Coordinates of C-alpha atoms in Angstrom, one line a residue:
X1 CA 35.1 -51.2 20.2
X2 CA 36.8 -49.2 22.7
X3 CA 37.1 -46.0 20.5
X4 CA 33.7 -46.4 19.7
X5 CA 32.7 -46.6 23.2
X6 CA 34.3 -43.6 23.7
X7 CA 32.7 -41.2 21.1
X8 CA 29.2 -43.1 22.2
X9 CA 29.9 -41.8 25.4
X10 CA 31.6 -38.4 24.7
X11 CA 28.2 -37.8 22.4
X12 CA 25.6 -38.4 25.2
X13 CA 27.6 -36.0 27.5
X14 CA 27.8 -33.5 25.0
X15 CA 23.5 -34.3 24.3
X16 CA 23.1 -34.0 28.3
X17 CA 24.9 -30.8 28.0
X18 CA 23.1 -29.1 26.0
X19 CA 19.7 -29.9 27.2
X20 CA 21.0 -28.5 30.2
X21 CA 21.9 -25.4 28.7
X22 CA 18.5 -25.0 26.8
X23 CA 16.2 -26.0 30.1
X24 CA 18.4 -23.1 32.1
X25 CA 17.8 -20.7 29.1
X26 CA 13.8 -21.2 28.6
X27 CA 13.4 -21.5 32.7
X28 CA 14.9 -18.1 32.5
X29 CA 12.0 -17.4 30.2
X30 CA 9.2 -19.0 32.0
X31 CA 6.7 -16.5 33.9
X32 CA 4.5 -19.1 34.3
X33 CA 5.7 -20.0 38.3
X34 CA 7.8 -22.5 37.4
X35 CA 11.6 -23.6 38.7
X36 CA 13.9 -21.0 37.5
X37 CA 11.2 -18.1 37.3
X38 CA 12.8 -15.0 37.1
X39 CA 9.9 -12.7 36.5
X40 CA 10.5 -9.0 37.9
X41 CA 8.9 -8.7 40.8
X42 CA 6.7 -5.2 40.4
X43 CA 7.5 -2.3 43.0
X44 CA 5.5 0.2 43.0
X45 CA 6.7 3.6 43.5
X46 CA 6.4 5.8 46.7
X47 CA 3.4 7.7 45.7
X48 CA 3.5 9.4 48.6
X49 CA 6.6 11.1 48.3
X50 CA 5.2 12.6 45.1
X51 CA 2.9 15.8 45.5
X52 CA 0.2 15.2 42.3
X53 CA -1.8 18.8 41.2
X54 CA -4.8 18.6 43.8
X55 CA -8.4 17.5 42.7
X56 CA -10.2 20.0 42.5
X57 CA -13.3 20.2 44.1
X58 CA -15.9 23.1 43.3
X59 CA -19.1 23.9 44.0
X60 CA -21.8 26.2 42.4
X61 CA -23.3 29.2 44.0
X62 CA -21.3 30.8 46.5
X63 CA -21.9 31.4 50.3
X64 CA -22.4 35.1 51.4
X65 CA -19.5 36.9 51.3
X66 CA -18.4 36.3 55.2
X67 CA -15.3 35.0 56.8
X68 CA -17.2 32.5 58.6
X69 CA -19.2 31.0 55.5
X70 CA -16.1 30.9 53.7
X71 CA -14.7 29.1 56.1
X72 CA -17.4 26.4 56.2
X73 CA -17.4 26.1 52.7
X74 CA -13.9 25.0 53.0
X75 CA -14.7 22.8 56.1
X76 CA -16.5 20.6 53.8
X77 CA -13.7 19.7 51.6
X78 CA -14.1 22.5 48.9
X79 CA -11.4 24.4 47.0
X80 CA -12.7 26.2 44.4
X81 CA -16.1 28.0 44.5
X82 CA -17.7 29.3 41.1
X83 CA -18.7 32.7 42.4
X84 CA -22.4 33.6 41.1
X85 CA -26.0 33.6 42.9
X86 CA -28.2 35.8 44.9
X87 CA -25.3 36.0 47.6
X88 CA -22.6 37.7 45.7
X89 CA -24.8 39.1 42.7
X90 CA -23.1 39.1 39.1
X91 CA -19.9 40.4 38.1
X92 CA -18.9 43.5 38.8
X93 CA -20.3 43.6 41.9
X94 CA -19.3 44.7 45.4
X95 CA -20.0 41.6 46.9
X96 CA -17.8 39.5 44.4
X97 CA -15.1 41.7 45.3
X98 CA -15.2 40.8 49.2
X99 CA -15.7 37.6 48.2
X100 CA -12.4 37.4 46.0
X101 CA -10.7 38.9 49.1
X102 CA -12.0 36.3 51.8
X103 CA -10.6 33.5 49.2
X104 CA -7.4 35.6 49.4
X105 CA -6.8 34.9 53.1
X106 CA -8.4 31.3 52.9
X107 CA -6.3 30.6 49.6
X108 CA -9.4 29.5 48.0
X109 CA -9.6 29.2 44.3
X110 CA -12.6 31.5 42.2
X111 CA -13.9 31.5 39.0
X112 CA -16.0 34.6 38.4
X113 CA -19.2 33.2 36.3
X114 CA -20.0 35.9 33.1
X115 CA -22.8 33.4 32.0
X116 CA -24.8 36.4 31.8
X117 CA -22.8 39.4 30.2
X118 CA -19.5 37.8 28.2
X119 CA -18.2 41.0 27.3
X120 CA -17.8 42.1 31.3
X121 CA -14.2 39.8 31.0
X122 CA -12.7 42.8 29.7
X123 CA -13.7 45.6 31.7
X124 CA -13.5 43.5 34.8
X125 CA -10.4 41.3 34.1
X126 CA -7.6 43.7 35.6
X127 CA -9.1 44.5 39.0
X128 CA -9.7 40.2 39.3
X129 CA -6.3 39.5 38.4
X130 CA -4.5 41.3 41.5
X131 CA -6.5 39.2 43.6
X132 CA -4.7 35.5 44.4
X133 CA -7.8 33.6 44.3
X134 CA -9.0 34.2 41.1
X135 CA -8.7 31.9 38.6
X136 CA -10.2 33.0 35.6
X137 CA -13.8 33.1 34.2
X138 CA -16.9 30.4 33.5
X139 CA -19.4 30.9 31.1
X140 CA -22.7 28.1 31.4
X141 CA -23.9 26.2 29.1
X142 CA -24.0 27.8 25.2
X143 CA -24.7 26.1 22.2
X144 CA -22.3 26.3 19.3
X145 CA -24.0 29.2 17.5
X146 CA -26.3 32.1 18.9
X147 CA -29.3 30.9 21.4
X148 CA -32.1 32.4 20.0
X149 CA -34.0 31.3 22.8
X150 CA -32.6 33.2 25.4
X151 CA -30.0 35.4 23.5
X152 CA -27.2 33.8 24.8
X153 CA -23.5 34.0 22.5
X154 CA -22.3 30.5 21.0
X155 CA -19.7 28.8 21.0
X156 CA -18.4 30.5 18.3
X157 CA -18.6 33.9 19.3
X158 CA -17.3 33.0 22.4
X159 CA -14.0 32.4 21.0
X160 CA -13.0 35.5 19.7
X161 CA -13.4 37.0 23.2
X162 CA -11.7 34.3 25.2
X163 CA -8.9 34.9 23.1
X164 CA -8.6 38.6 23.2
X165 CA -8.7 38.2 27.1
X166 CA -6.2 35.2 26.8
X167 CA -3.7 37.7 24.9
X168 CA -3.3 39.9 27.3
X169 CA -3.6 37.8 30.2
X170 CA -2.6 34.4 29.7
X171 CA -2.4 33.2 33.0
X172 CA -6.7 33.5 33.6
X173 CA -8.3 30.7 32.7
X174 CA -12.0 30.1 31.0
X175 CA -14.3 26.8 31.8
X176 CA -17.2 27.0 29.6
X177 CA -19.0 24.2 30.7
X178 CA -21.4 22.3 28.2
X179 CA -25.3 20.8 28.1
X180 CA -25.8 17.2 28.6
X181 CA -26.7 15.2 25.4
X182 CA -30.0 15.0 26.4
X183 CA -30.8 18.5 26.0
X184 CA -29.6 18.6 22.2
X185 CA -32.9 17.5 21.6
X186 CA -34.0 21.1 22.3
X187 CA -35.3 23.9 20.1
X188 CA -32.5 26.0 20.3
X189 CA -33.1 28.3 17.2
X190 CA -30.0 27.4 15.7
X191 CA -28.5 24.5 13.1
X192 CA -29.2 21.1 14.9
X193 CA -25.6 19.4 15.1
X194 CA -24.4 16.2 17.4
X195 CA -22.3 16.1 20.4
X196 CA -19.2 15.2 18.7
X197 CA -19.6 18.5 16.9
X198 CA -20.4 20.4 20.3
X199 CA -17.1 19.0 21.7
X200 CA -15.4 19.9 18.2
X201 CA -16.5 23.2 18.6
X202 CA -15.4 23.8 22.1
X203 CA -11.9 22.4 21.2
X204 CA -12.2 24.5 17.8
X205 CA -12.8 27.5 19.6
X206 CA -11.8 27.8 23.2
X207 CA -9.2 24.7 23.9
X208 CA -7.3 25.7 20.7
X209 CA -6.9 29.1 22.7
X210 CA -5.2 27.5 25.4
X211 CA -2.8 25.2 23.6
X212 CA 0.3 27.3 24.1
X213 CA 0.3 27.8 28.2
X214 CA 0.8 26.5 31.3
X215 CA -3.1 27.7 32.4
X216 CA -6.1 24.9 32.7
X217 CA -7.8 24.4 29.7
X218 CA -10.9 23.3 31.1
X219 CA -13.6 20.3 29.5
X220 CA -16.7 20.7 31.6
X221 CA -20.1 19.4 31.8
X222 CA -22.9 19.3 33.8
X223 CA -25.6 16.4 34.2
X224 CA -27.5 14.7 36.8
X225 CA -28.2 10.7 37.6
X226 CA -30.5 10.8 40.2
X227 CA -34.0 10.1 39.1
X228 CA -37.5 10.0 41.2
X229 CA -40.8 9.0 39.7
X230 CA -43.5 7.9 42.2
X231 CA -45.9 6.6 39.3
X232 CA -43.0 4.0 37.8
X233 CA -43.0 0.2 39.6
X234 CA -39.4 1.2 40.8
X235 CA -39.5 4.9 41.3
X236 CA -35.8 5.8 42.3
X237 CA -33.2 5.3 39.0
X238 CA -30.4 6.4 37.4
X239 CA -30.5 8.3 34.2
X240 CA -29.6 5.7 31.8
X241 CA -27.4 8.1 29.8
X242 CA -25.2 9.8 32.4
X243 CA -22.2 7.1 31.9
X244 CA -22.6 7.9 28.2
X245 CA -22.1 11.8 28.9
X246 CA -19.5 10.8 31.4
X247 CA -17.6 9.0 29.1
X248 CA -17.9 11.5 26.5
X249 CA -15.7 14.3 27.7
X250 CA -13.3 11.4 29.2
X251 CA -12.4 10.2 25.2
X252 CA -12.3 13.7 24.3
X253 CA -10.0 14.3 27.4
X254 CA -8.2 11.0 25.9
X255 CA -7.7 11.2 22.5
X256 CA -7.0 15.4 22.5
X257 CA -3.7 16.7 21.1
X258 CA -4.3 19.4 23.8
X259 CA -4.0 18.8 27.2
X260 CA -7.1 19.1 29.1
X261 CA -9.0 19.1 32.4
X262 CA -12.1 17.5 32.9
X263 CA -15.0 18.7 35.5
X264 CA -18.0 17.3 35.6
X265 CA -21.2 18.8 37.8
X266 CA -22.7 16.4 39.9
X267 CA -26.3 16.8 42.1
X268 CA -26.2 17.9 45.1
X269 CA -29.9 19.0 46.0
X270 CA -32.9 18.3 44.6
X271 CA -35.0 20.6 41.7
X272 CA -38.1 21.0 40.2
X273 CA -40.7 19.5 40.8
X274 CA -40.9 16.4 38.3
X275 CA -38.3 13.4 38.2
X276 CA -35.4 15.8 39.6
X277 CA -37.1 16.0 43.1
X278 CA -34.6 13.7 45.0
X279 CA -33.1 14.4 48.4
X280 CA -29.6 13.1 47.5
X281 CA -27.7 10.9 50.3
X282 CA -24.2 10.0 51.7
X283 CA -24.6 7.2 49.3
X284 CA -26.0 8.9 46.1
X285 CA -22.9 11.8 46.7
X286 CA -20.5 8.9 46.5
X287 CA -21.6 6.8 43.7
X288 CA -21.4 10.3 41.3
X289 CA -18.1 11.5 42.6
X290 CA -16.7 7.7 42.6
X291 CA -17.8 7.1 39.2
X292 CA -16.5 10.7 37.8
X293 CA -13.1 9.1 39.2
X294 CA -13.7 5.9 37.3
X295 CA -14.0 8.0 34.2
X296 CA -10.5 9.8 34.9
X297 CA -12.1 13.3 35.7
X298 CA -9.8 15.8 37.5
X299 CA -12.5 18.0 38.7
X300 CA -15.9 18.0 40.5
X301 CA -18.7 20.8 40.8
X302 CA -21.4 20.3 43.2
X303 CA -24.9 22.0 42.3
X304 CA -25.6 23.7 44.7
X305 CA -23.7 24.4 47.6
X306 CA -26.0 27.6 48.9
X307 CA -29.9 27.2 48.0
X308 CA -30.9 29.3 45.0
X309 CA -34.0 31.4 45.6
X310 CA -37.4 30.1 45.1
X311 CA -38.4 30.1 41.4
X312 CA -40.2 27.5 39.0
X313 CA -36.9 25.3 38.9
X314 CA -36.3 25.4 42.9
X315 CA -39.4 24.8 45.2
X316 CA -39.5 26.3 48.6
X317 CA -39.1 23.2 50.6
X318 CA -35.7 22.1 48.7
X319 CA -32.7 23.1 49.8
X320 CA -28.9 22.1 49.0
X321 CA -25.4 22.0 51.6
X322 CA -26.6 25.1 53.1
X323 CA -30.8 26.2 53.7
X324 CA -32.1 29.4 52.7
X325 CA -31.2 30.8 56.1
X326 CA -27.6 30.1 55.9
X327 CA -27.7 26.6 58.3
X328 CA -25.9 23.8 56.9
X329 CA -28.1 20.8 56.1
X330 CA -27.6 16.7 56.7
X331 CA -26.9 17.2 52.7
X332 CA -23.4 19.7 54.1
X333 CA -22.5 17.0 56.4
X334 CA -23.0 14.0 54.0
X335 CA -20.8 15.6 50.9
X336 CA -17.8 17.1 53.9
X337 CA -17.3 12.7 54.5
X338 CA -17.6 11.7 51.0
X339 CA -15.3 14.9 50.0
X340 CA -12.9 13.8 52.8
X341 CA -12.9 10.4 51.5
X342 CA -12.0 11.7 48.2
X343 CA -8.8 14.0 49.4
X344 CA -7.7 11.4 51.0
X345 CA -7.2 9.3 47.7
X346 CA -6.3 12.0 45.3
X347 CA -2.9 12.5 45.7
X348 CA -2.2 9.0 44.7
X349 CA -5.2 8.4 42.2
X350 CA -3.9 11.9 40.6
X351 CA -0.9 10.4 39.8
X352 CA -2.9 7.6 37.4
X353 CA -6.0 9.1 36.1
X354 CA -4.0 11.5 33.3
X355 CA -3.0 8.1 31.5
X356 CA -6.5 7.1 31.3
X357 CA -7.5 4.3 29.0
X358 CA -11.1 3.5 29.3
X359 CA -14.2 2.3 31.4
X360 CA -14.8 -1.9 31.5
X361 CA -18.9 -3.0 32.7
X362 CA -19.3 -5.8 34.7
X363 CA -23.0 -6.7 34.8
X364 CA -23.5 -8.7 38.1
X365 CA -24.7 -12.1 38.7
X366 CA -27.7 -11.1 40.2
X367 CA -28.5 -9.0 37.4
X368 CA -31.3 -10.3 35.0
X369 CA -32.2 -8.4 31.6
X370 CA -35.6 -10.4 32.6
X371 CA -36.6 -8.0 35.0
X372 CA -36.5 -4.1 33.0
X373 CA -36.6 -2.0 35.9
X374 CA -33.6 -3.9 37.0
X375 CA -31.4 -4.4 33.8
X376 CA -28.8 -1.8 33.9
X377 CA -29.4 -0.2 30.7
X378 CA -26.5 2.2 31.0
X379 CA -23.8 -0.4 30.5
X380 CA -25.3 -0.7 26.6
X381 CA -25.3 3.1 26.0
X382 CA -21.2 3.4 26.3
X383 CA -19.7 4.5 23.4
X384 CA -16.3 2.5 23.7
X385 CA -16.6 0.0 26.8
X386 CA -13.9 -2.1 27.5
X387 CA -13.8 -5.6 27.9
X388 CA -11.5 -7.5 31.2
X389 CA -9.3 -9.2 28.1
X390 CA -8.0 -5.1 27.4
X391 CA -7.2 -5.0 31.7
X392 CA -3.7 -5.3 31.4
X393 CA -2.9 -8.3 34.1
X394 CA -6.5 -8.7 34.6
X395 CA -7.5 -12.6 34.3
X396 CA -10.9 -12.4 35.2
X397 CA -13.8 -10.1 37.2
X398 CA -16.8 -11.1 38.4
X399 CA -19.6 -9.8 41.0
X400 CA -23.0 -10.5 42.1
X401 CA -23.7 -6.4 41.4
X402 CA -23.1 -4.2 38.5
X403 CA -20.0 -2.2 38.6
X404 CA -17.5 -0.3 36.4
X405 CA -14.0 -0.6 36.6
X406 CA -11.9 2.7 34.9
X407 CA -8.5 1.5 34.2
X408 CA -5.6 4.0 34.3
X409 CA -2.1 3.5 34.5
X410 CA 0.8 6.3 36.6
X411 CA 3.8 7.2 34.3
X412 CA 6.0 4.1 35.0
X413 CA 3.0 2.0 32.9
X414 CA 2.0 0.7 36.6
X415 CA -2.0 -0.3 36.3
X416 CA -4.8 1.3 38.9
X417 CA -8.6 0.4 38.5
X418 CA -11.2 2.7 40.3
X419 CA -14.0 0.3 40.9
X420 CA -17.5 1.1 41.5
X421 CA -20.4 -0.3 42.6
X422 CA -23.0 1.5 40.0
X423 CA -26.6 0.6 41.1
X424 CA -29.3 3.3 42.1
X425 CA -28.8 3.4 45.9
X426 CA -32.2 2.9 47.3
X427 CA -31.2 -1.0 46.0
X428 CA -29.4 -1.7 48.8
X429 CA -26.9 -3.5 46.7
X430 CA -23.8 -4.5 48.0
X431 CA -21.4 -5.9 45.3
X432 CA -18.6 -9.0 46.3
X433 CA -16.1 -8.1 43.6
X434 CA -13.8 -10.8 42.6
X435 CA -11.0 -9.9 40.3
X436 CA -8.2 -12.3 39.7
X437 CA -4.8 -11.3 38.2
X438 CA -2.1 -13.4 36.1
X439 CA 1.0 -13.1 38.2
X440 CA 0.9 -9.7 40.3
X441 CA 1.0 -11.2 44.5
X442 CA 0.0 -8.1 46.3
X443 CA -2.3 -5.3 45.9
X444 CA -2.6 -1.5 47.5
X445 CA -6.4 -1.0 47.9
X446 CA -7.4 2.4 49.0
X447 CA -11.5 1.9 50.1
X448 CA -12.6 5.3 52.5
X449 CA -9.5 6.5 51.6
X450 CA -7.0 4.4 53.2
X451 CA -4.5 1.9 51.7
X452 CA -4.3 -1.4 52.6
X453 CA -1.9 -4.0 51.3
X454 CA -3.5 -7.5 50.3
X455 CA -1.5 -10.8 49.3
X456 CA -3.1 -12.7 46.7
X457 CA -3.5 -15.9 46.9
X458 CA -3.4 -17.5 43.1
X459 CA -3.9 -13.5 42.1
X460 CA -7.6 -13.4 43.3
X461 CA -8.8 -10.5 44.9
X462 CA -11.7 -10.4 46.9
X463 CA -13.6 -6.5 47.7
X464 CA -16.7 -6.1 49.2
X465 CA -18.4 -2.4 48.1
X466 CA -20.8 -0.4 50.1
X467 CA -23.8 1.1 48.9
X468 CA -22.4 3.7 46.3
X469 CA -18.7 2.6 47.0
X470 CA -15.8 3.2 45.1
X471 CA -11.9 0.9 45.4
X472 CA -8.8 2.1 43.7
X473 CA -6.8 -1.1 43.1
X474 CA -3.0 -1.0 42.4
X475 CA -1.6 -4.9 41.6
X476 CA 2.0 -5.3 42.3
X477 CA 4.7 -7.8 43.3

């Protein structure tokens, strides 16, 4: 009896033992909060410390070619200018050569627009490139073959030329920025073809160029969300396909073998006289230029920074940043705090948005397919949205207003989300965004451009957006 006492005994210790040894091993294991939780705690890196390329911010049709107006133009935030319009004339001009040398000595940035003679690059292309400021050439908005309808070169016979100049100078650039995919609907005398074949073309034929340097290699398009129709029930809107566009060039940008910059135009004055007539506000400045963030873009063109002359497309009465008489406007002072905002946030946001993955909809609570001028329709036209289950950390996101969330990650697989709240201004919406993560205790939340750091309680995360607001959200901890 006593021997068999003795190996009873000896075989519960050595049963004790080992459950132990197996609870230590799987609490080692448990991320779930529980004793012996040995999770990593995530530390973000010093973003600061890190200088990120600049976002660029542009704007289309320059100032007069003055020290002064220069000088205002980069007051407001600007850093590139696309040099065209009545107050520097077309290329070659005398004008376009002052204003290359008052970039010099404000170390502005210049693309010289050839829009309407492509075969000027060459002839001009020498005396530009002594001149610090400018960057290269743009070329607005061709098709992929010949326009018959106002004679201007395709895509395809763009190529040839860019790559001639590229030879010999490798270090100019060339933006040829694209039409919207509403205006393939046009008669444009030439083979009808979709937007996936536009943006094969321009990869085809111009980004292919640029595949062996160090120089931009530019994806640019321009379209406008702000809508005004007195005769509808709800007359201000946003164009329901704009995200579409937006997102677009941001999977092309994505899924490229070649490395590319994205610019996207956004509206800056109002045109014409039919549903483009809208006065934009702070708030309609920063919903566009927040959302382009969502989307990942590195770029931003503003049309129009100077008024264009009165024709049929720009009334007499409308004006843009700066009036007819060379005054800035309530429209100047409105994009100089959004684009201050902006610069604020880039350094950091620029360290994210080249890892970016996609663009998740939240339709708000409020929000009721019930009503059709309400229903955001936009949220249905995205090609590939994501859902909050592909939000790496992300648990759940709600809000009482529709919003977008772009989800990025910086290069040590760290996850940011640029939040927006995406309703037509003249709503009045304000959106109470609740996202709650898995595990992550803190969170860096840049709203206006400043950072504050937030402890989560059971990973929720409260934001409240403004009118037209955008949050950039880094978990950690």
């Amino acid at each position: 009896m006593k021997v068999r006492s003795n190996k009873f005994v000896k075989s519960v210790f050595c049963v004790l033992i080992a459950c132990l040894f197996m609870g230590s091993v799987f609490g080692c294991t448990d991320n779930k909060g529980n004793e012996g939780d040995a999770r990593t705690e995530v530390v973000l890196p010093d973003y600061d410390s890190v200088e990120a390329r600049p976002f660029i911010i542009n704007a289309w049709y320059a100032p007069e070619p003055t020290l002064e107006a220069y000088q205002e133009f980069k007051d407001c935030g600007f850093n590139y200018v696309f040099l065209m319009g009545n107050n520097v004339g077309t290329a070659g001009s005398t004008r376009i050569e002052q204003a290359l040398t008052i970039c010099d000595q404000l170390d502005l940035k210049a693309f010289v627009d050839v829009s309407s003679n492509l075969y000027l690059m060459e002839y001009l292309v020498e005396d530009y490139v002594r001149h610090p400021s400018f960057v290269g050439f743009n070329y607005d908005e061709p098709v992929i073959y010949k326009n018959t309808r106002n004679n201007r070169e395709g895509i395809v016979d763009i190529g040839p030329v860019v790559a001639k100049i590229h030879k010999n100078y490798p270090d100019v650039e060339f933006l040829l920025n694209l039409n919207p995919t509403t205006s393939l609907s046009f008669q444009w005398g030439t083979p009808s073809f979709t937007y996936e074949e536009y943006l094969e073309a321009q990869e085809e034929y111009v980004n292919s160029v640029y595949s062996d340097c160090d120089a931009d290699n530019w994806l640019s398009c321009d379209d406008y969300p702000l809508y005004y129709n007195r005769s509808a029930r709800n007359p201000y809107y946003l164009k329901t396909s704009w995200l579409l566009n937006l997102e677009y060039l941001a999977l092309a940008k994505r899924d490229s073998d070649i490395k590319l910059v994205s610019n996207f135009f956004i509206q800056s004055m109002p045109y014409g006289t039919g549903t483009r007539n809208r006065l934009p506000t702070y708030e309609d400045i920063r919903l566009q230029l927040y959302t382009l963030l969502a989307f990942g873009y590195d770029s931003v063109s503003y049309f129009c920074y100077c008024t264009p002359s009165v024709s049929a497309e720009f009334q007499d009465y409308q004006y843009a940043l700066v009036n007819r008489e060379g005054e800035t406007t309530e429209i100047y002072e409105s994009s100089k705090k959004v684009n201050t905002e902006i610069k604020k946030l880039a350094n950091v946001y620029m360290q994210f948005n080249a890892n970016w993955l996609g663009v998740c909809p939240i339709l708000g609570t409020k929000n009721t397919n019930k009503d059709a001028d309400y229903y955001n329709k936009a949220m249905d036209m995205l090609k590939e949205p994501l859902t909050v289950a592909r939000l790496s950390g992300v648990k759940s996101v709600t809000s009482t207003e529709d919003v977008v969330i772009g989800y990025m990650k910086d290069d040590e697989g760290n996850s940011g989300f640029m939040v927006v709240n995406y309703n037509d201004t003249t709503l009045q919406a304000h959106a109470e965004v609740n996202m709650t993560f898995d595990e992550f205790t803190k969170a860096d939340v840049y709203q206006n451009g400043e950072k504050t750091t937030v402890s989560l309680k059971n990973g929720v995360l409260d934001i409240q957006l403004d009118v037209g607001e955008g949050v950039f959200v880094i978990p950690h901890g």
